[in-house]
Amino acid sequence: MELVLENIIAIFRSNYSFCIVFFVYFLTNGKYGKLSKELVEDLAPDLTSKSEILDMIKKESKKGNAKAKLALLCYQIARVCFWILLCMIFLWTV
């Protein structure tokens, strides 16, 4: 178990994994921004708050809107990548 944990930490400390995670975060965050902007223009142009927009996207994805489902998936992937990047930066400083 200790060897596995050491290998995971070594992977997180590598520059290649940082670049890959940052690239995925950059792509998914940009795609989420673009899709959410399109959904707001199409469905509810009066929404301005980010939390209201996210709630609207969640409701639309439950209704079966494919664009909303993709936007929600991009949001979740970007969120996971953000936390992984924070952990990687923490591991580099320790």
mmCIF file of the C-alpha atoms, coordinates in Angstrom:
data_MODEL
# 
_entry.id   MODEL 
# 
loop_
_atom_site.group_PDB 
_atom_site.id 
_atom_site.type_symbol 
_atom_site.label_atom_id 
_atom_site.label_alt_id 
_atom_site.label_comp_id 
_atom_site.label_asym_id 
_atom_site.label_entity_id 
_atom_site.label_seq_id 
_atom_site.pdbx_PDB_ins_code 
_atom_site.Cartn_x 
_atom_site.Cartn_y 
_atom_site.Cartn_z 
_atom_site.occupancy 
_atom_site.B_iso_or_equiv 
_atom_site.pdbx_formal_charge 
_atom_site.auth_seq_id 
_atom_site.auth_comp_id 
_atom_site.auth_asym_id 
_atom_site.auth_atom_id 
_atom_site.pdbx_PDB_model_num 
ATOM 1  C CA . MET A 1 1  ? 0.000   0.000  0.000   1.00 0.00 ? 1  MET A CA 1 
ATOM 2  C CA . GLU A 1 2  ? 2.839   2.363  0.833   1.00 0.00 ? 2  GLU A CA 1 
ATOM 3  C CA . LEU A 1 3  ? 4.501   1.749  -2.523  1.00 0.00 ? 3  LEU A CA 1 
ATOM 4  C CA . VAL A 1 4  ? 1.263   2.517  -4.363  1.00 0.00 ? 4  VAL A CA 1 
ATOM 5  C CA . LEU A 1 5  ? 0.856   5.792  -2.470  1.00 0.00 ? 5  LEU A CA 1 
ATOM 6  C CA . GLU A 1 6  ? 4.441   6.767  -3.257  1.00 0.00 ? 6  GLU A CA 1 
ATOM 7  C CA . ASN A 1 7  ? 3.851   6.085  -6.959  1.00 0.00 ? 7  ASN A CA 1 
ATOM 8  C CA . ILE A 1 8  ? 0.675   8.179  -6.958  1.00 0.00 ? 8  ILE A CA 1 
ATOM 9  C CA . ILE A 1 9  ? 2.520   11.061 -5.309  1.00 0.00 ? 9  ILE A CA 1 
ATOM 10 C CA . ALA A 1 10 ? 5.352   10.734 -7.835  1.00 0.00 ? 10 ALA A CA 1 
ATOM 11 C CA . ILE A 1 11 ? 2.842   10.927 -10.689 1.00 0.00 ? 11 ILE A CA 1 
ATOM 12 C CA . PHE A 1 12 ? 1.207   14.008 -9.197  1.00 0.00 ? 12 PHE A CA 1 
ATOM 13 C CA . ARG A 1 13 ? 4.583   15.689 -8.805  1.00 0.00 ? 13 ARG A CA 1 
ATOM 14 C CA . SER A 1 14 ? 5.576   15.205 -12.440 1.00 0.00 ? 14 SER A CA 1 
ATOM 15 C CA . ASN A 1 15 ? 5.472   18.105 -14.868 1.00 0.00 ? 15 ASN A CA 1 
ATOM 16 C CA . TYR A 1 16 ? 3.768   16.022 -17.547 1.00 0.00 ? 16 TYR A CA 1 
ATOM 17 C CA . SER A 1 17 ? 0.758   15.211 -15.406 1.00 0.00 ? 17 SER A CA 1 
ATOM 18 C CA . PHE A 1 18 ? 0.488   18.863 -14.387 1.00 0.00 ? 18 PHE A CA 1 
ATOM 19 C CA . CYS A 1 19 ? 0.468   19.922 -18.034 1.00 0.00 ? 19 CYS A CA 1 
ATOM 20 C CA . ILE A 1 20 ? -2.130  17.302 -18.972 1.00 0.00 ? 20 ILE A CA 1 
ATOM 21 C CA . VAL A 1 21 ? -4.454  18.191 -16.095 1.00 0.00 ? 21 VAL A CA 1 
ATOM 22 C CA . PHE A 1 22 ? -4.056  21.913 -16.773 1.00 0.00 ? 22 PHE A CA 1 
ATOM 23 C CA . PHE A 1 23 ? -4.797  21.384 -20.477 1.00 0.00 ? 23 PHE A CA 1 
ATOM 24 C CA . VAL A 1 24 ? -7.930  19.355 -19.702 1.00 0.00 ? 24 VAL A CA 1 
ATOM 25 C CA . TYR A 1 25 ? -9.027  22.003 -17.186 1.00 0.00 ? 25 TYR A CA 1 
ATOM 26 C CA . PHE A 1 26 ? -8.471  24.777 -19.722 1.00 0.00 ? 26 PHE A CA 1 
ATOM 27 C CA . LEU A 1 27 ? -10.445 22.971 -22.452 1.00 0.00 ? 27 LEU A CA 1 
ATOM 28 C CA . THR A 1 28 ? -13.384 21.907 -20.292 1.00 0.00 ? 28 THR A CA 1 
ATOM 29 C CA . ASN A 1 29 ? -13.662 25.246 -18.531 1.00 0.00 ? 29 ASN A CA 1 
ATOM 30 C CA . GLY A 1 30 ? -13.690 27.073 -21.857 1.00 0.00 ? 30 GLY A CA 1 
ATOM 31 C CA . LYS A 1 31 ? -16.237 24.680 -23.343 1.00 0.00 ? 31 LYS A CA 1 
ATOM 32 C CA . TYR A 1 32 ? -18.466 25.066 -20.266 1.00 0.00 ? 32 TYR A CA 1 
ATOM 33 C CA . GLY A 1 33 ? -18.309 28.848 -20.587 1.00 0.00 ? 33 GLY A CA 1 
ATOM 34 C CA . LYS A 1 34 ? -19.234 28.717 -24.250 1.00 0.00 ? 34 LYS A CA 1 
ATOM 35 C CA . LEU A 1 35 ? -22.080 26.237 -23.771 1.00 0.00 ? 35 LEU A CA 1 
ATOM 36 C CA . SER A 1 36 ? -23.507 28.032 -20.752 1.00 0.00 ? 36 SER A CA 1 
ATOM 37 C CA . LYS A 1 37 ? -23.479 31.319 -22.653 1.00 0.00 ? 37 LYS A CA 1 
ATOM 38 C CA . GLU A 1 38 ? -25.379 29.704 -25.534 1.00 0.00 ? 38 GLU A CA 1 
ATOM 39 C CA . LEU A 1 39 ? -27.893 28.108 -23.167 1.00 0.00 ? 39 LEU A CA 1 
ATOM 40 C CA . VAL A 1 40 ? -28.534 31.398 -21.376 1.00 0.00 ? 40 VAL A CA 1 
ATOM 41 C CA . GLU A 1 41 ? -29.099 33.162 -24.695 1.00 0.00 ? 41 GLU A CA 1 
ATOM 42 C CA . ASP A 1 42 ? -31.505 30.438 -25.860 1.00 0.00 ? 42 ASP A CA 1 
ATOM 43 C CA . LEU A 1 43 ? -33.455 29.702 -22.687 1.00 0.00 ? 43 LEU A CA 1 
ATOM 44 C CA . ALA A 1 44 ? -33.216 32.443 -20.065 1.00 0.00 ? 44 ALA A CA 1 
ATOM 45 C CA . PRO A 1 45 ? -31.559 35.699 -21.145 1.00 0.00 ? 45 PRO A CA 1 
ATOM 46 C CA . ASP A 1 46 ? -32.487 37.362 -17.833 1.00 0.00 ? 46 ASP A CA 1 
ATOM 47 C CA . LEU A 1 47 ? -30.140 35.173 -15.739 1.00 0.00 ? 47 LEU A CA 1 
ATOM 48 C CA . THR A 1 48 ? -26.945 36.882 -14.598 1.00 0.00 ? 48 THR A CA 1 
ATOM 49 C CA . SER A 1 49 ? -25.757 34.995 -11.512 1.00 0.00 ? 49 SER A CA 1 
ATOM 50 C CA . LYS A 1 50 ? -23.408 32.055 -12.020 1.00 0.00 ? 50 LYS A CA 1 
ATOM 51 C CA . SER A 1 51 ? -25.301 29.957 -9.480  1.00 0.00 ? 51 SER A CA 1 
ATOM 52 C CA . GLU A 1 52 ? -28.616 30.647 -11.246 1.00 0.00 ? 52 GLU A CA 1 
ATOM 53 C CA . ILE A 1 53 ? -27.068 29.677 -14.572 1.00 0.00 ? 53 ILE A CA 1 
ATOM 54 C CA . LEU A 1 54 ? -25.702 26.441 -13.097 1.00 0.00 ? 54 LEU A CA 1 
ATOM 55 C CA . ASP A 1 55 ? -29.096 25.626 -11.574 1.00 0.00 ? 55 ASP A CA 1 
ATOM 56 C CA . MET A 1 56 ? -30.756 26.236 -14.935 1.00 0.00 ? 56 MET A CA 1 
ATOM 57 C CA . ILE A 1 57 ? -28.211 23.967 -16.638 1.00 0.00 ? 57 ILE A CA 1 
ATOM 58 C CA . LYS A 1 58 ? -28.850 21.223 -14.076 1.00 0.00 ? 58 LYS A CA 1 
ATOM 59 C CA . LYS A 1 59 ? -32.621 21.468 -14.582 1.00 0.00 ? 59 LYS A CA 1 
ATOM 60 C CA . GLU A 1 60 ? -32.276 21.403 -18.356 1.00 0.00 ? 60 GLU A CA 1 
ATOM 61 C CA . SER A 1 61 ? -29.941 18.400 -18.256 1.00 0.00 ? 61 SER A CA 1 
ATOM 62 C CA . LYS A 1 62 ? -32.529 16.505 -16.196 1.00 0.00 ? 62 LYS A CA 1 
ATOM 63 C CA . LYS A 1 63 ? -35.107 17.354 -18.873 1.00 0.00 ? 63 LYS A CA 1 
ATOM 64 C CA . GLY A 1 64 ? -32.860 15.753 -21.501 1.00 0.00 ? 64 GLY A CA 1 
ATOM 65 C CA . ASN A 1 65 ? -31.258 18.773 -23.179 1.00 0.00 ? 65 ASN A CA 1 
ATOM 66 C CA . ALA A 1 66 ? -28.064 17.407 -24.757 1.00 0.00 ? 66 ALA A CA 1 
ATOM 67 C CA . LYS A 1 67 ? -26.276 20.760 -24.739 1.00 0.00 ? 67 LYS A CA 1 
ATOM 68 C CA . ALA A 1 68 ? -27.037 21.177 -21.032 1.00 0.00 ? 68 ALA A CA 1 
ATOM 69 C CA . LYS A 1 69 ? -25.797 17.648 -20.294 1.00 0.00 ? 69 LYS A CA 1 
ATOM 70 C CA . LEU A 1 70 ? -22.521 18.376 -22.073 1.00 0.00 ? 70 LEU A CA 1 
ATOM 71 C CA . ALA A 1 71 ? -22.172 21.687 -20.244 1.00 0.00 ? 71 ALA A CA 1 
ATOM 72 C CA . LEU A 1 72 ? -22.747 19.982 -16.901 1.00 0.00 ? 72 LEU A CA 1 
ATOM 73 C CA . LEU A 1 73 ? -20.203 17.285 -17.736 1.00 0.00 ? 73 LEU A CA 1 
ATOM 74 C CA . CYS A 1 74 ? -17.634 19.921 -18.700 1.00 0.00 ? 74 CYS A CA 1 
ATOM 75 C CA . TYR A 1 75 ? -18.333 21.795 -15.460 1.00 0.00 ? 75 TYR A CA 1 
ATOM 76 C CA . GLN A 1 76 ? -17.806 18.673 -13.367 1.00 0.00 ? 76 GLN A CA 1 
ATOM 77 C CA . ILE A 1 77 ? -14.594 17.687 -15.167 1.00 0.00 ? 77 ILE A CA 1 
ATOM 78 C CA . ALA A 1 78 ? -13.225 21.218 -14.807 1.00 0.00 ? 78 ALA A CA 1 
ATOM 79 C CA . ARG A 1 79 ? -14.064 21.192 -11.099 1.00 0.00 ? 79 ARG A CA 1 
ATOM 80 C CA . VAL A 1 80 ? -12.267 17.877 -10.547 1.00 0.00 ? 80 VAL A CA 1 
ATOM 81 C CA . CYS A 1 81 ? -9.242  19.092 -12.522 1.00 0.00 ? 81 CYS A CA 1 
ATOM 82 C CA . PHE A 1 82 ? -9.153  22.276 -10.446 1.00 0.00 ? 82 PHE A CA 1 
ATOM 83 C CA . TRP A 1 83 ? -8.938  20.295 -7.213  1.00 0.00 ? 83 TRP A CA 1 
ATOM 84 C CA . ILE A 1 84 ? -6.304  17.977 -8.668  1.00 0.00 ? 84 ILE A CA 1 
ATOM 85 C CA . LEU A 1 85 ? -4.249  21.034 -9.680  1.00 0.00 ? 85 LEU A CA 1 
ATOM 86 C CA . LEU A 1 86 ? -4.513  22.413 -6.160  1.00 0.00 ? 86 LEU A CA 1 
ATOM 87 C CA . CYS A 1 87 ? -3.339  19.085 -4.730  1.00 0.00 ? 87 CYS A CA 1 
ATOM 88 C CA . MET A 1 88 ? -0.460  18.974 -7.204  1.00 0.00 ? 88 MET A CA 1 
ATOM 89 C CA . ILE A 1 89 ? 0.649   22.466 -6.252  1.00 0.00 ? 89 ILE A CA 1 
ATOM 90 C CA . PHE A 1 90 ? 0.445   21.491 -2.586  1.00 0.00 ? 90 PHE A CA 1 
ATOM 91 C CA . LEU A 1 91 ? 2.552   18.383 -3.205  1.00 0.00 ? 91 LEU A CA 1 
ATOM 92 C CA . TRP A 1 92 ? 5.175   20.466 -5.000  1.00 0.00 ? 92 TRP A CA 1 
ATOM 93 C CA . THR A 1 93 ? 5.499   22.819 -2.048  1.00 0.00 ? 93 THR A CA 1 
ATOM 94 C CA . VAL A 1 94 ? 5.802   20.052 0.536   1.00 0.00 ? 94 VAL A CA 1 
# 
